[in-house]
mmCIF file of C-alpha atoms and ligand atoms in Angstrom:
data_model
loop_
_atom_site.group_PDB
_atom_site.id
_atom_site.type_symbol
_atom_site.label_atom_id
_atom_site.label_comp_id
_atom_site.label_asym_id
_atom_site.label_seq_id
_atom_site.Cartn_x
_atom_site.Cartn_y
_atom_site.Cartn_z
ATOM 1 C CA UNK A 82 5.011 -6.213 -10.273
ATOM 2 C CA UNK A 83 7.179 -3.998 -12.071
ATOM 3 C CA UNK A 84 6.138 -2.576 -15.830
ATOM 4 C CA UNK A 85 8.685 -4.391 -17.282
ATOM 5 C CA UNK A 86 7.111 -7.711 -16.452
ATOM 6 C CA UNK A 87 4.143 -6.754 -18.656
ATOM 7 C CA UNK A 88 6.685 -6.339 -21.390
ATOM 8 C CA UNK A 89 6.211 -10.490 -22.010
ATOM 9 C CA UNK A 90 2.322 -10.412 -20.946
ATOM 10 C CA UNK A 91 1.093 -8.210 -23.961
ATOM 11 C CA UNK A 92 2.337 -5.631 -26.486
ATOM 12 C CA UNK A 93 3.623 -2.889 -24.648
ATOM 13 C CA UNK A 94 7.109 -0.710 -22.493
ATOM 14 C CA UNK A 95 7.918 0.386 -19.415
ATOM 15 C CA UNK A 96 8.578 3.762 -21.246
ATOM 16 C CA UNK A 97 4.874 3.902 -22.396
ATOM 17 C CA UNK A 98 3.073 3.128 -19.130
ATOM 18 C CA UNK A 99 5.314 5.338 -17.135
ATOM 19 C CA UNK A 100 4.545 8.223 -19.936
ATOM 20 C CA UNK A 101 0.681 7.877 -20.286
ATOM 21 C CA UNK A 102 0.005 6.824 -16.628
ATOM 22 C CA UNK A 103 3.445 7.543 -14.512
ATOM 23 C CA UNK A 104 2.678 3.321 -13.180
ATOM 24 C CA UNK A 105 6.387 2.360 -12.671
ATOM 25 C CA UNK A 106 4.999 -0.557 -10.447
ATOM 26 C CA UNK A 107 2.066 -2.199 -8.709
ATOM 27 C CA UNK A 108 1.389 -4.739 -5.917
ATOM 28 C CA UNK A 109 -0.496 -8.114 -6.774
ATOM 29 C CA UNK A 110 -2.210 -10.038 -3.944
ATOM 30 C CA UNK A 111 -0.381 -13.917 -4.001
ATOM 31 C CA UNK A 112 -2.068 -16.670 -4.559
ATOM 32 C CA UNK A 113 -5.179 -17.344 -2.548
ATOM 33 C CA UNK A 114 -4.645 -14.157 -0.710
ATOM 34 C CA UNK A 115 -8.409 -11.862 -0.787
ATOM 35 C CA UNK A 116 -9.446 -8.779 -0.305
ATOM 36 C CA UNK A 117 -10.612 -9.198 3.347
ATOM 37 C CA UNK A 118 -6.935 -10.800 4.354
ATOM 38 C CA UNK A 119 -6.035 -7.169 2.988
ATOM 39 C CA UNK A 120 -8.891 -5.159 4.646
ATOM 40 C CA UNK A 121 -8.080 -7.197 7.747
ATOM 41 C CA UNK A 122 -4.245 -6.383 7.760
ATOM 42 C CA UNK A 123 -5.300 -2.578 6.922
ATOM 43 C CA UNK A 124 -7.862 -2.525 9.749
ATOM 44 C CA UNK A 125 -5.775 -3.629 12.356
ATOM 45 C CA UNK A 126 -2.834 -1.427 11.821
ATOM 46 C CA UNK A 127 -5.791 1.468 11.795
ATOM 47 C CA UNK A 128 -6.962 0.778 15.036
ATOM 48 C CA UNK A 129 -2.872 0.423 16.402
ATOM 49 C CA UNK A 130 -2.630 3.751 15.014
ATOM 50 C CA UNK A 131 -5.454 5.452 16.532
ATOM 51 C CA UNK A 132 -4.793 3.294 19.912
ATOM 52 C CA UNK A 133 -8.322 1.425 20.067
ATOM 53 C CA UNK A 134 -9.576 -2.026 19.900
ATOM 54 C CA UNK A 135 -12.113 -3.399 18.146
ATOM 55 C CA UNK A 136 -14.495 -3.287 21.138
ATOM 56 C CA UNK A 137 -14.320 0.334 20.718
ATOM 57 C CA UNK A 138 -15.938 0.256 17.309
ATOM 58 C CA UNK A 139 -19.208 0.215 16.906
ATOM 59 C CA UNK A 140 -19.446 0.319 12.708
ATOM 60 C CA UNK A 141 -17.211 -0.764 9.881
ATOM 61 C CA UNK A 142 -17.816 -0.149 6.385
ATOM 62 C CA UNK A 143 -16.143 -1.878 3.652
ATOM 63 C CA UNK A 144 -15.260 0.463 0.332
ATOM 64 C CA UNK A 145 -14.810 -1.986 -2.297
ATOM 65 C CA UNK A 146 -15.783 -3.582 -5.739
ATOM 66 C CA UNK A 147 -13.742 -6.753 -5.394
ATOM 67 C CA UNK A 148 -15.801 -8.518 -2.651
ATOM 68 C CA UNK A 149 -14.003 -12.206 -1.431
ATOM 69 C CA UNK A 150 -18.143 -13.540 -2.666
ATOM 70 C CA UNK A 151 -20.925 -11.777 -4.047
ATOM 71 C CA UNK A 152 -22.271 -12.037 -0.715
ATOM 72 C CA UNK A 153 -22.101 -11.716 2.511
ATOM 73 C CA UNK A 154 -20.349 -8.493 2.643
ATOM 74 C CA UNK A 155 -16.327 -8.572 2.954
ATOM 75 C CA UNK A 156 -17.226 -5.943 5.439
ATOM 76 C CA UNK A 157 -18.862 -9.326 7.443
ATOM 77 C CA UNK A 158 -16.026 -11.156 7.225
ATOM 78 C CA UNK A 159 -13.572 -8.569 8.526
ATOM 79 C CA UNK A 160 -15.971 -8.143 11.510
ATOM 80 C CA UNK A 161 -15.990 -11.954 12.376
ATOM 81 C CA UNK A 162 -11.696 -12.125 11.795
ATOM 82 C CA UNK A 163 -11.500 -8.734 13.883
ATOM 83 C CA UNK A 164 -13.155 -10.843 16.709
ATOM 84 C CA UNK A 165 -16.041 -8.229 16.394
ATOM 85 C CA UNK A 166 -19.969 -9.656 17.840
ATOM 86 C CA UNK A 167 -21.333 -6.637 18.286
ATOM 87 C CA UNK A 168 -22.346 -3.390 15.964
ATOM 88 C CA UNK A 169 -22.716 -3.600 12.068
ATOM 89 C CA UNK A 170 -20.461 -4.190 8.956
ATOM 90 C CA UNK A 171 -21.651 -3.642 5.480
ATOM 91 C CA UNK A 172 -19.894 -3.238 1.990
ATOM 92 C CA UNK A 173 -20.503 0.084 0.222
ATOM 93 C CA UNK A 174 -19.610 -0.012 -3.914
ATOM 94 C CA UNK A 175 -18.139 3.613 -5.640
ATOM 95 C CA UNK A 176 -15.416 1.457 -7.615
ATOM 96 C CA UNK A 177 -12.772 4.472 -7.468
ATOM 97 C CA UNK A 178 -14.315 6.465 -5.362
ATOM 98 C CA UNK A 179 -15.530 4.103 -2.801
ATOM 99 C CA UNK A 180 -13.335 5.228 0.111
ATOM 100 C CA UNK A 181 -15.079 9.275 -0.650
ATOM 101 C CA UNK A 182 -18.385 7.220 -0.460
ATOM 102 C CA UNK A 183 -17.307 5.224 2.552
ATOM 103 C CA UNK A 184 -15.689 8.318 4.409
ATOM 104 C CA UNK A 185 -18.755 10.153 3.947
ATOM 105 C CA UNK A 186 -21.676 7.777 5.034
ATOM 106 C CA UNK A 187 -18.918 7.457 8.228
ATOM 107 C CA UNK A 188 -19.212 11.111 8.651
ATOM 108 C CA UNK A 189 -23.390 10.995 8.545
ATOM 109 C CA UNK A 190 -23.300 8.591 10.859
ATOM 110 C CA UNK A 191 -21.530 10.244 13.497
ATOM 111 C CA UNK A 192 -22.820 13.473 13.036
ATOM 112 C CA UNK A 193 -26.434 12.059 13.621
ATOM 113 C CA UNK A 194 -24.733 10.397 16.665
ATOM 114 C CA UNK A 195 -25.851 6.828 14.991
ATOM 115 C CA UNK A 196 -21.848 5.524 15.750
ATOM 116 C CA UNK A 197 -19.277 6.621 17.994
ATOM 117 C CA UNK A 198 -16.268 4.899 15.970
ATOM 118 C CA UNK A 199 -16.310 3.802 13.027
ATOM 119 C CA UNK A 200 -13.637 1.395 11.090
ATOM 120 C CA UNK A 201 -13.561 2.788 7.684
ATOM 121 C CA UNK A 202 -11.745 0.238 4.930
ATOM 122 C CA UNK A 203 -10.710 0.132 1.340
ATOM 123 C CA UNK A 204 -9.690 -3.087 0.000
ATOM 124 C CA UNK A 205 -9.287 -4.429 -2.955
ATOM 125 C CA UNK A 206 -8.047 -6.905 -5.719
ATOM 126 C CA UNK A 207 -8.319 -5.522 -8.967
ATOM 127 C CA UNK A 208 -6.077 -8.157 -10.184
ATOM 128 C CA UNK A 209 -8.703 -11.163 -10.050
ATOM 129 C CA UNK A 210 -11.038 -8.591 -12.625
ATOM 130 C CA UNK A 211 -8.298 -7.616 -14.918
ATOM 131 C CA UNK A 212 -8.075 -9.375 -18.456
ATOM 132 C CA UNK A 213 -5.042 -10.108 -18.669
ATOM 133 C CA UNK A 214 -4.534 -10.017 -22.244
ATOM 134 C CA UNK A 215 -6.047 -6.161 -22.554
ATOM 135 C CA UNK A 216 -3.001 -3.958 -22.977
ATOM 136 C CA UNK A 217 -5.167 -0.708 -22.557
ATOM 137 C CA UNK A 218 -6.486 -1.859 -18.711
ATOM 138 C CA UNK A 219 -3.969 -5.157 -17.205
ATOM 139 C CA UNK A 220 -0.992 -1.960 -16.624
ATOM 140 C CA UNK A 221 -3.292 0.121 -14.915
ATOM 141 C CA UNK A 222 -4.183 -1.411 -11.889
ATOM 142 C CA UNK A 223 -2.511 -2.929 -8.416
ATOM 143 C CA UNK A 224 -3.837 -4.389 -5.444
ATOM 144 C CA UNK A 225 -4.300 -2.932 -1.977
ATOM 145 C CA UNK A 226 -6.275 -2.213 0.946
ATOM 146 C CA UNK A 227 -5.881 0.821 3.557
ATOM 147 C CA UNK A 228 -8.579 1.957 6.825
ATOM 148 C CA UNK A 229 -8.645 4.918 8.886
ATOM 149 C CA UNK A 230 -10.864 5.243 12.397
ATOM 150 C CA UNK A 231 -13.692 7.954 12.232
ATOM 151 C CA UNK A 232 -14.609 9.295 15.645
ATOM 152 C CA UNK A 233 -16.837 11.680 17.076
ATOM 153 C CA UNK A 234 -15.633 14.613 18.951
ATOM 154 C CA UNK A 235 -17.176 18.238 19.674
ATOM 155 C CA UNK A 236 -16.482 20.528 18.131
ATOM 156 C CA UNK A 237 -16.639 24.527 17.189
ATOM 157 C CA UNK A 238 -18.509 24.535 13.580
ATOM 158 C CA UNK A 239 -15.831 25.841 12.538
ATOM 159 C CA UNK A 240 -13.424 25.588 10.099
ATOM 160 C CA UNK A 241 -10.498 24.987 12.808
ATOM 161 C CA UNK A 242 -12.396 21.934 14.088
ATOM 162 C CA UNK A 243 -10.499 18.859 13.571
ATOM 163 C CA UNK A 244 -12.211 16.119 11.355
ATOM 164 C CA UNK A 245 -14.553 15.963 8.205
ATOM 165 C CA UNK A 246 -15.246 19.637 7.065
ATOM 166 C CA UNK A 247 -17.132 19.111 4.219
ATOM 167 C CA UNK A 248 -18.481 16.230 1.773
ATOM 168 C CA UNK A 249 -19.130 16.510 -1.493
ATOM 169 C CA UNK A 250 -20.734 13.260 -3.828
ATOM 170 C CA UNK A 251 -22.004 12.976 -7.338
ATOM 171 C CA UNK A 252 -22.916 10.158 -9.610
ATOM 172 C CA UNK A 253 -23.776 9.857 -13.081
ATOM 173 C CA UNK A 254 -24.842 6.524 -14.767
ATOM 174 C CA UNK A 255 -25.052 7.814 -18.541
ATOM 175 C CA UNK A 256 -21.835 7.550 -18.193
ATOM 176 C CA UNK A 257 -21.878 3.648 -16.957
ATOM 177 C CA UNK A 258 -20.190 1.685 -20.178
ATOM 178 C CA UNK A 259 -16.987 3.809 -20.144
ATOM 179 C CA UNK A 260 -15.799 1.676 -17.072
ATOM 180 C CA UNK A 261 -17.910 -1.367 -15.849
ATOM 181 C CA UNK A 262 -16.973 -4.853 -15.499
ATOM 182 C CA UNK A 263 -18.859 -7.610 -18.449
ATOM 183 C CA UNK A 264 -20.091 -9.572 -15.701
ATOM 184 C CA UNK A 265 -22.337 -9.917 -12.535
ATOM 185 C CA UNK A 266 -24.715 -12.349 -11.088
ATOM 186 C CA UNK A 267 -27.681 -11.438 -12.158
ATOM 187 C CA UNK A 268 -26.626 -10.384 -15.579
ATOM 188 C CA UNK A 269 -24.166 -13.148 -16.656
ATOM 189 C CA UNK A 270 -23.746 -15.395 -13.742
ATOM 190 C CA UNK A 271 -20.142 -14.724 -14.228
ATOM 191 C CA UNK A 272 -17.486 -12.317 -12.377
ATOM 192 C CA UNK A 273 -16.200 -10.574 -15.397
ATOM 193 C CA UNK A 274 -13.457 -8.621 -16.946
ATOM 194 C CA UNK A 275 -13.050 -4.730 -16.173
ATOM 195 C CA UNK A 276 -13.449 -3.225 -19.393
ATOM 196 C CA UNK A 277 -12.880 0.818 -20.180
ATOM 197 C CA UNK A 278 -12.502 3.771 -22.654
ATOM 198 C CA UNK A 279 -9.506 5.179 -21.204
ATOM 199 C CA UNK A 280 -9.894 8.328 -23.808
ATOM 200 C CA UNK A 281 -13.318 9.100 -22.379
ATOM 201 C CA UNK A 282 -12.999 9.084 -18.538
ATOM 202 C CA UNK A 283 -9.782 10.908 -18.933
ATOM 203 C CA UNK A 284 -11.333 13.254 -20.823
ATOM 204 C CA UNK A 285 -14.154 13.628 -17.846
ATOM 205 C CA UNK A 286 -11.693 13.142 -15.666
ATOM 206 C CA UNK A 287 -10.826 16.596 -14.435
ATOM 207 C CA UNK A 288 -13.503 18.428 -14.836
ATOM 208 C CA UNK A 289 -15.264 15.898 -12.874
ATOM 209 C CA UNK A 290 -13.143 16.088 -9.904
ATOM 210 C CA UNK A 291 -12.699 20.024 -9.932
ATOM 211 C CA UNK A 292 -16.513 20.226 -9.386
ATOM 212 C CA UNK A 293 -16.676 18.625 -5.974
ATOM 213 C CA UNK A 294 -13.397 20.351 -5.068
ATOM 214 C CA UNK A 295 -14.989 23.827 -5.954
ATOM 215 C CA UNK A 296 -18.100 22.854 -4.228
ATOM 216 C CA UNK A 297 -15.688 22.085 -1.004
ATOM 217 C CA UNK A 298 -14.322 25.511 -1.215
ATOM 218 C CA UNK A 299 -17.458 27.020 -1.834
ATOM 219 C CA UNK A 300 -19.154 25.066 1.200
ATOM 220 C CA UNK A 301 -16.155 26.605 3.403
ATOM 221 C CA UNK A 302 -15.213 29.575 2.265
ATOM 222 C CA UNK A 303 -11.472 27.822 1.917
ATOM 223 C CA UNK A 304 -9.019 27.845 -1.494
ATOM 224 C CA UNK A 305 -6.687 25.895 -2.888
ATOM 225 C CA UNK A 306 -3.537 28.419 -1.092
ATOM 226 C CA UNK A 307 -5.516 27.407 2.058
ATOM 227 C CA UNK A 308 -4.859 23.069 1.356
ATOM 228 C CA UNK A 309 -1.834 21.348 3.317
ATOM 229 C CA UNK A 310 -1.959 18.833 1.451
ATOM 230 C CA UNK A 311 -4.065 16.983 -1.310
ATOM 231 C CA UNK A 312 -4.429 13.503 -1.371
ATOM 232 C CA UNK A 313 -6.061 12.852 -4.492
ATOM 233 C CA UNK A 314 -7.557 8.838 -5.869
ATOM 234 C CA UNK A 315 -4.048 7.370 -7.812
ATOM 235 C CA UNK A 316 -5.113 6.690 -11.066
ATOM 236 C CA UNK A 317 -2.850 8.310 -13.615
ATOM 237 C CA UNK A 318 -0.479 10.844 -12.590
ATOM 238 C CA UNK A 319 -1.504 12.982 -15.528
ATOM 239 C CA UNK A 320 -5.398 13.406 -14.196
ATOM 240 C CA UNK A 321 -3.692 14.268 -10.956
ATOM 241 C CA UNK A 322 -1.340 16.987 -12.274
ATOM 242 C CA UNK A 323 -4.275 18.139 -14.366
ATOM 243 C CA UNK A 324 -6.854 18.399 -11.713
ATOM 244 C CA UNK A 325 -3.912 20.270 -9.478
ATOM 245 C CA UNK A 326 -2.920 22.840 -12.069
ATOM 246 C CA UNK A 327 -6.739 23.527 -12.665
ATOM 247 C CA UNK A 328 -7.884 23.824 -9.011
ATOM 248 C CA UNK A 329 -4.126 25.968 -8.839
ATOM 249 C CA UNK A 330 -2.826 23.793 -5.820
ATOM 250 C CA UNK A 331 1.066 23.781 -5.645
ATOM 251 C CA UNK A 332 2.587 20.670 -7.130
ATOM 252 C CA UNK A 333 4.516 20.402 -3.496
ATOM 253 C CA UNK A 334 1.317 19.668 -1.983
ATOM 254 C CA UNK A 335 0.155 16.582 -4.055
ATOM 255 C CA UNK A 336 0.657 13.293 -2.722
ATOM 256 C CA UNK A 337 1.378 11.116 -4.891
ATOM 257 C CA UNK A 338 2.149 6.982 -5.568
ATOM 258 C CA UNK A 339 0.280 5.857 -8.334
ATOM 259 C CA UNK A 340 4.002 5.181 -9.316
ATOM 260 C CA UNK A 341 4.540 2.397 -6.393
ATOM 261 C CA UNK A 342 0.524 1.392 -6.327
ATOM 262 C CA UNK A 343 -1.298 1.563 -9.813
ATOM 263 C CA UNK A 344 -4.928 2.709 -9.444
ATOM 264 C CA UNK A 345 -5.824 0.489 -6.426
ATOM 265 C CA UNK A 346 -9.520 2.149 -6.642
ATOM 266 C CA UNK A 347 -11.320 2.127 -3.201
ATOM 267 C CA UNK A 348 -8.004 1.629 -1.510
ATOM 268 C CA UNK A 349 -5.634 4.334 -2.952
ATOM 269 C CA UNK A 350 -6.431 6.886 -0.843
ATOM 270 C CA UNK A 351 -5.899 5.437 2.520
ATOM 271 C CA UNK A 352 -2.952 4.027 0.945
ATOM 272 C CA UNK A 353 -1.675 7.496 0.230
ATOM 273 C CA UNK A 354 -2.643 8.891 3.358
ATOM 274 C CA UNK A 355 -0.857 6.464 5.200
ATOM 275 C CA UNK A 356 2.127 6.962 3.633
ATOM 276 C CA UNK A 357 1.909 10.743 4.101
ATOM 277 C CA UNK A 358 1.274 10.433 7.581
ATOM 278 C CA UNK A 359 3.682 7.940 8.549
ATOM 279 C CA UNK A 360 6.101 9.820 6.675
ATOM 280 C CA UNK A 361 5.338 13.063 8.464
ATOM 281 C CA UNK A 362 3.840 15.152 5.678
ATOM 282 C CA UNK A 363 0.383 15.224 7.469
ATOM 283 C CA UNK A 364 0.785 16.598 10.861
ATOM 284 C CA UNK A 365 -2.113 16.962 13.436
ATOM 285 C CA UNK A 366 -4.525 20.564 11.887
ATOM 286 C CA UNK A 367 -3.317 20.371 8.808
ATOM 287 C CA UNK A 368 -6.127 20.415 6.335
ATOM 288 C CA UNK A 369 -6.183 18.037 3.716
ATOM 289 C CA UNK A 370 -8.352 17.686 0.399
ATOM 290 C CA UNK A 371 -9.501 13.757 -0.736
ATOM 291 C CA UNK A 372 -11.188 13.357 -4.433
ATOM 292 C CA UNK A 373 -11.942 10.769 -6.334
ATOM 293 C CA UNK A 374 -13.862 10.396 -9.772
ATOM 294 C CA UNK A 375 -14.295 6.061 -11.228
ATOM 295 C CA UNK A 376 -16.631 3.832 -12.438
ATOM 296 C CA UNK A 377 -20.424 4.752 -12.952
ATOM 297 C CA UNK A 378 -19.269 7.257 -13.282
ATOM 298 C CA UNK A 379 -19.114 8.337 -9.024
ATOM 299 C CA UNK A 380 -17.018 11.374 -8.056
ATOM 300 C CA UNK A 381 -16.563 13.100 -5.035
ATOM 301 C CA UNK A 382 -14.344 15.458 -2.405
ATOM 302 C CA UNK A 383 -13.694 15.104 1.237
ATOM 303 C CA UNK A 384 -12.101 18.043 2.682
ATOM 304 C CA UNK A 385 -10.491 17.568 6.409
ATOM 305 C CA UNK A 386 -8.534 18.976 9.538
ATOM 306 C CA UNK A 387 -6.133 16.000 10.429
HETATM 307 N N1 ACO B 173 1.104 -0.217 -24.062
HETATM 308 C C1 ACO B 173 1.354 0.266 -25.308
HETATM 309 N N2 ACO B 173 0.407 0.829 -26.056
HETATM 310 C C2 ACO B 173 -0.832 0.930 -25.540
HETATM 311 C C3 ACO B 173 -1.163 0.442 -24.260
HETATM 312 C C4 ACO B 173 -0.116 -0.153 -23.524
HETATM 313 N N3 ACO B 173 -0.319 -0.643 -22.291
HETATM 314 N N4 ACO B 173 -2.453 0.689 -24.035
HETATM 315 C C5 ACO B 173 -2.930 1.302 -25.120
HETATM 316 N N5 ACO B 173 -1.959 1.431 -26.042
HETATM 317 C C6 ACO B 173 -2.031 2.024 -27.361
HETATM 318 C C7 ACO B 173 -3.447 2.070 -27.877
HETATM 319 O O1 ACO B 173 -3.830 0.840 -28.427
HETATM 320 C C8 ACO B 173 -3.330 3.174 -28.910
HETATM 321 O O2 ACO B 173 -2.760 2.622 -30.084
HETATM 322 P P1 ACO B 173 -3.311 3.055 -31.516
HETATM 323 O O3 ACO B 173 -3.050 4.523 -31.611
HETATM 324 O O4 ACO B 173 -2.502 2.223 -32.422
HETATM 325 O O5 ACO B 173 -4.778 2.728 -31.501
HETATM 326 C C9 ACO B 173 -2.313 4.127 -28.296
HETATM 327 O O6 ACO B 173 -1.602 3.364 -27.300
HETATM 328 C C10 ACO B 173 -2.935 5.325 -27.650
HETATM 329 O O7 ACO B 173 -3.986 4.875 -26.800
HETATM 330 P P2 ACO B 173 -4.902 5.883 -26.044
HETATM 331 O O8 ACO B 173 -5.981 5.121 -25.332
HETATM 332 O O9 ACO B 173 -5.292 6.996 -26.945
HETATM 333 O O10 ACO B 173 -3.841 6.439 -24.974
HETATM 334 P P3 ACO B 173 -4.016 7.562 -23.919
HETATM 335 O O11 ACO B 173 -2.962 8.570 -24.076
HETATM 336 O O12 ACO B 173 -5.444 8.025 -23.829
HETATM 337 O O13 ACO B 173 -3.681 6.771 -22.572
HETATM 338 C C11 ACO B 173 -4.802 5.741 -20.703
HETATM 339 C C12 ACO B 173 -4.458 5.651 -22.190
HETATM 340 C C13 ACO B 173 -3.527 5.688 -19.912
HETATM 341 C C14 ACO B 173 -5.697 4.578 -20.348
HETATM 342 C C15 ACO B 173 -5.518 7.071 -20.462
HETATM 343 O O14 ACO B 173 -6.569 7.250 -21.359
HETATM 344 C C16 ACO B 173 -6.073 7.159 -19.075
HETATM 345 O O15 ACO B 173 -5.350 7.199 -18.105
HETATM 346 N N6 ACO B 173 -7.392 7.217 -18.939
HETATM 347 C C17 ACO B 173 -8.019 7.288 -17.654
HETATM 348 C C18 ACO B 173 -8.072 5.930 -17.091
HETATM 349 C C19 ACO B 173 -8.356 5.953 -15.655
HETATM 350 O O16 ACO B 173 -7.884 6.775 -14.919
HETATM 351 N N7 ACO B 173 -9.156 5.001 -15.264
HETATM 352 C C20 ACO B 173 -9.423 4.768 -13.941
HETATM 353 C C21 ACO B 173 -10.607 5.521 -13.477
HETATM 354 S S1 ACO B 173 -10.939 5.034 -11.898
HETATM 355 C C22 ACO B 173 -11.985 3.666 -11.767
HETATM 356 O O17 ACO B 173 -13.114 3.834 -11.420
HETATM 357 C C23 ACO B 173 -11.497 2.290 -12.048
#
């Protein structure tokens, strides 16, 4: 859905939401179509990539805030579609920076040797919580899903080990009616509308995410001249330019498509990473630098060999 088309929706230009937000266009899930029918699609063409089944995995969690039902899990449903009986699936809720979240409980799981491979997902359909009449949120947002596959492997303890280096999460909820969503089940019975003060988390925005990227440097000794690549959450390329010219990481290093996606939450940094690996940006060692800051507020930095 291209920004023009919101041009007979509500009060607003395709020159304004490419200047604020650098949106040119986002996806919209069709008719009927859910977030696990993404998650599945994304999942599956994880595990082609990495060249395993699903009888391989033994966990899969689900980073997402637009569940198909307020329970079971999506994560559930994937599983059963997947063909998957054994091991566990379970939903995990950072709204933006679910996948961070996700990533990272995947990490402590294999480093306690809990799971051997583990199916990591963000999916989601922002679209079905969007008010569609809300100029200041309905441009903002797309639908999505990507997955990666987590595995455990020996290694050095050191920072030329392939894999998750460092972790870094942080949550806030003082912050929590700058971006929520008017509804739930055991507040309103309803699903609700997203609702936010754009002014306020961009104005938390970047010092948010430069605090978990400084404590990833300072858990590793590593800088921003030492980053291949940084794969930052898509939600307005302004934050991202921001947070880069901050943290002093070279605008030739920033992935970006929050101008093809919109702010997909949970799922725009698998989405990005996908694109930058299929592309052949991200080669095998280099090291690569994940944040994300959303809703609650939750932020958070995963720093990683590829
Ligand atoms: N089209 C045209 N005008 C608009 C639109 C629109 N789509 N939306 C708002 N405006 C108007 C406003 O009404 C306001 O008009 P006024 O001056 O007459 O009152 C004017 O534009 C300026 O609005 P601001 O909100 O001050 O615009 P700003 O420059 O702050 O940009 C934006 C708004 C893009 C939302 C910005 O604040 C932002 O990106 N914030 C961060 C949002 C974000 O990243 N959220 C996701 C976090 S992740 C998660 O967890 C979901």
């Amino acid at each position: 859905m291209k920004n023009k088309e919101f041009e007979n929706l509500v009060d607003t230009s395709d020159e304004w939401i490419v200047q604020r937000t650098g949106i040119r266009e986002r996806h919209i899930a069709a008719e009927g179509e859910t977030t696990a029918d993404l998650g599945e699609k994304a999942a599956r063409a994880a595990m082609a990539d990495a060249g395993v089944t699903v009888d391989d995995i033994d966990l899969i969690i689900l980073a997402t805030s637009t569940p198909n039902n307020t329970f079971p899990a999506t994560a559930v449903e994937i599983q059963e579609r997947l063909g998957m009986r054994h091991g566990a699936a379970f939903d995990t809720q950072a709204v933006c920076s679910g996948f961070i979240f996700a990533l990272t409980n995947a990490d402590q799981y294999i480093r306690t040797g809990f799971a051997k491979r583990i199916l990591v997902i963000g999916a989601e359909t922002f679209s079905r919580i969007l008010d569609w009449s809300d100029r200041t949120t309905c441009v903002l947002f797309g639908d999505g899903a990507g997955a990666v596959v987590v595995e455990a492997a020996e290694g050095e303890g050191a920072i030329s080990d392939r894999g998750i280096l460092t972790a870094h999460l942080r949550s806030d909820g003082s912050h929590k009616s700058k971006l929520y969503v008017d509804g739930g089940p055991s507040s309103t019975q309803t699903v609700g509308y997203l609702r936010m003060e754009g002014k306020e988390v961009f104005r938390h925005a970047t010092g948010m995410i430069a605090d978990v990227i400084e404590a990833a440097y300072a858990a590793t000794g590593l800088s921003s001249e030492d980053i291949d690549w940084f794969v930052p959450h898509q939600a307005n390329k302004r934050i991202i330019d921001a947070s880069a010219k901050k943290l002093g990481i070279s605008p030739e290093k920033v992935v970006l498509t929050v101008d093809r996606h919109g702010n997909t939450s949970a799922a725009s940094i698998p989405l990005a990473l996908c694109e930058a690996v299929s592309d052949g940006r991200i080669k095998r060692g280099d090291l690569v630098l994940l944040e994300a800051m959303g809703g609650g507020f939750t932020w958070g930095s995963v720093l990683l060999r590829w």
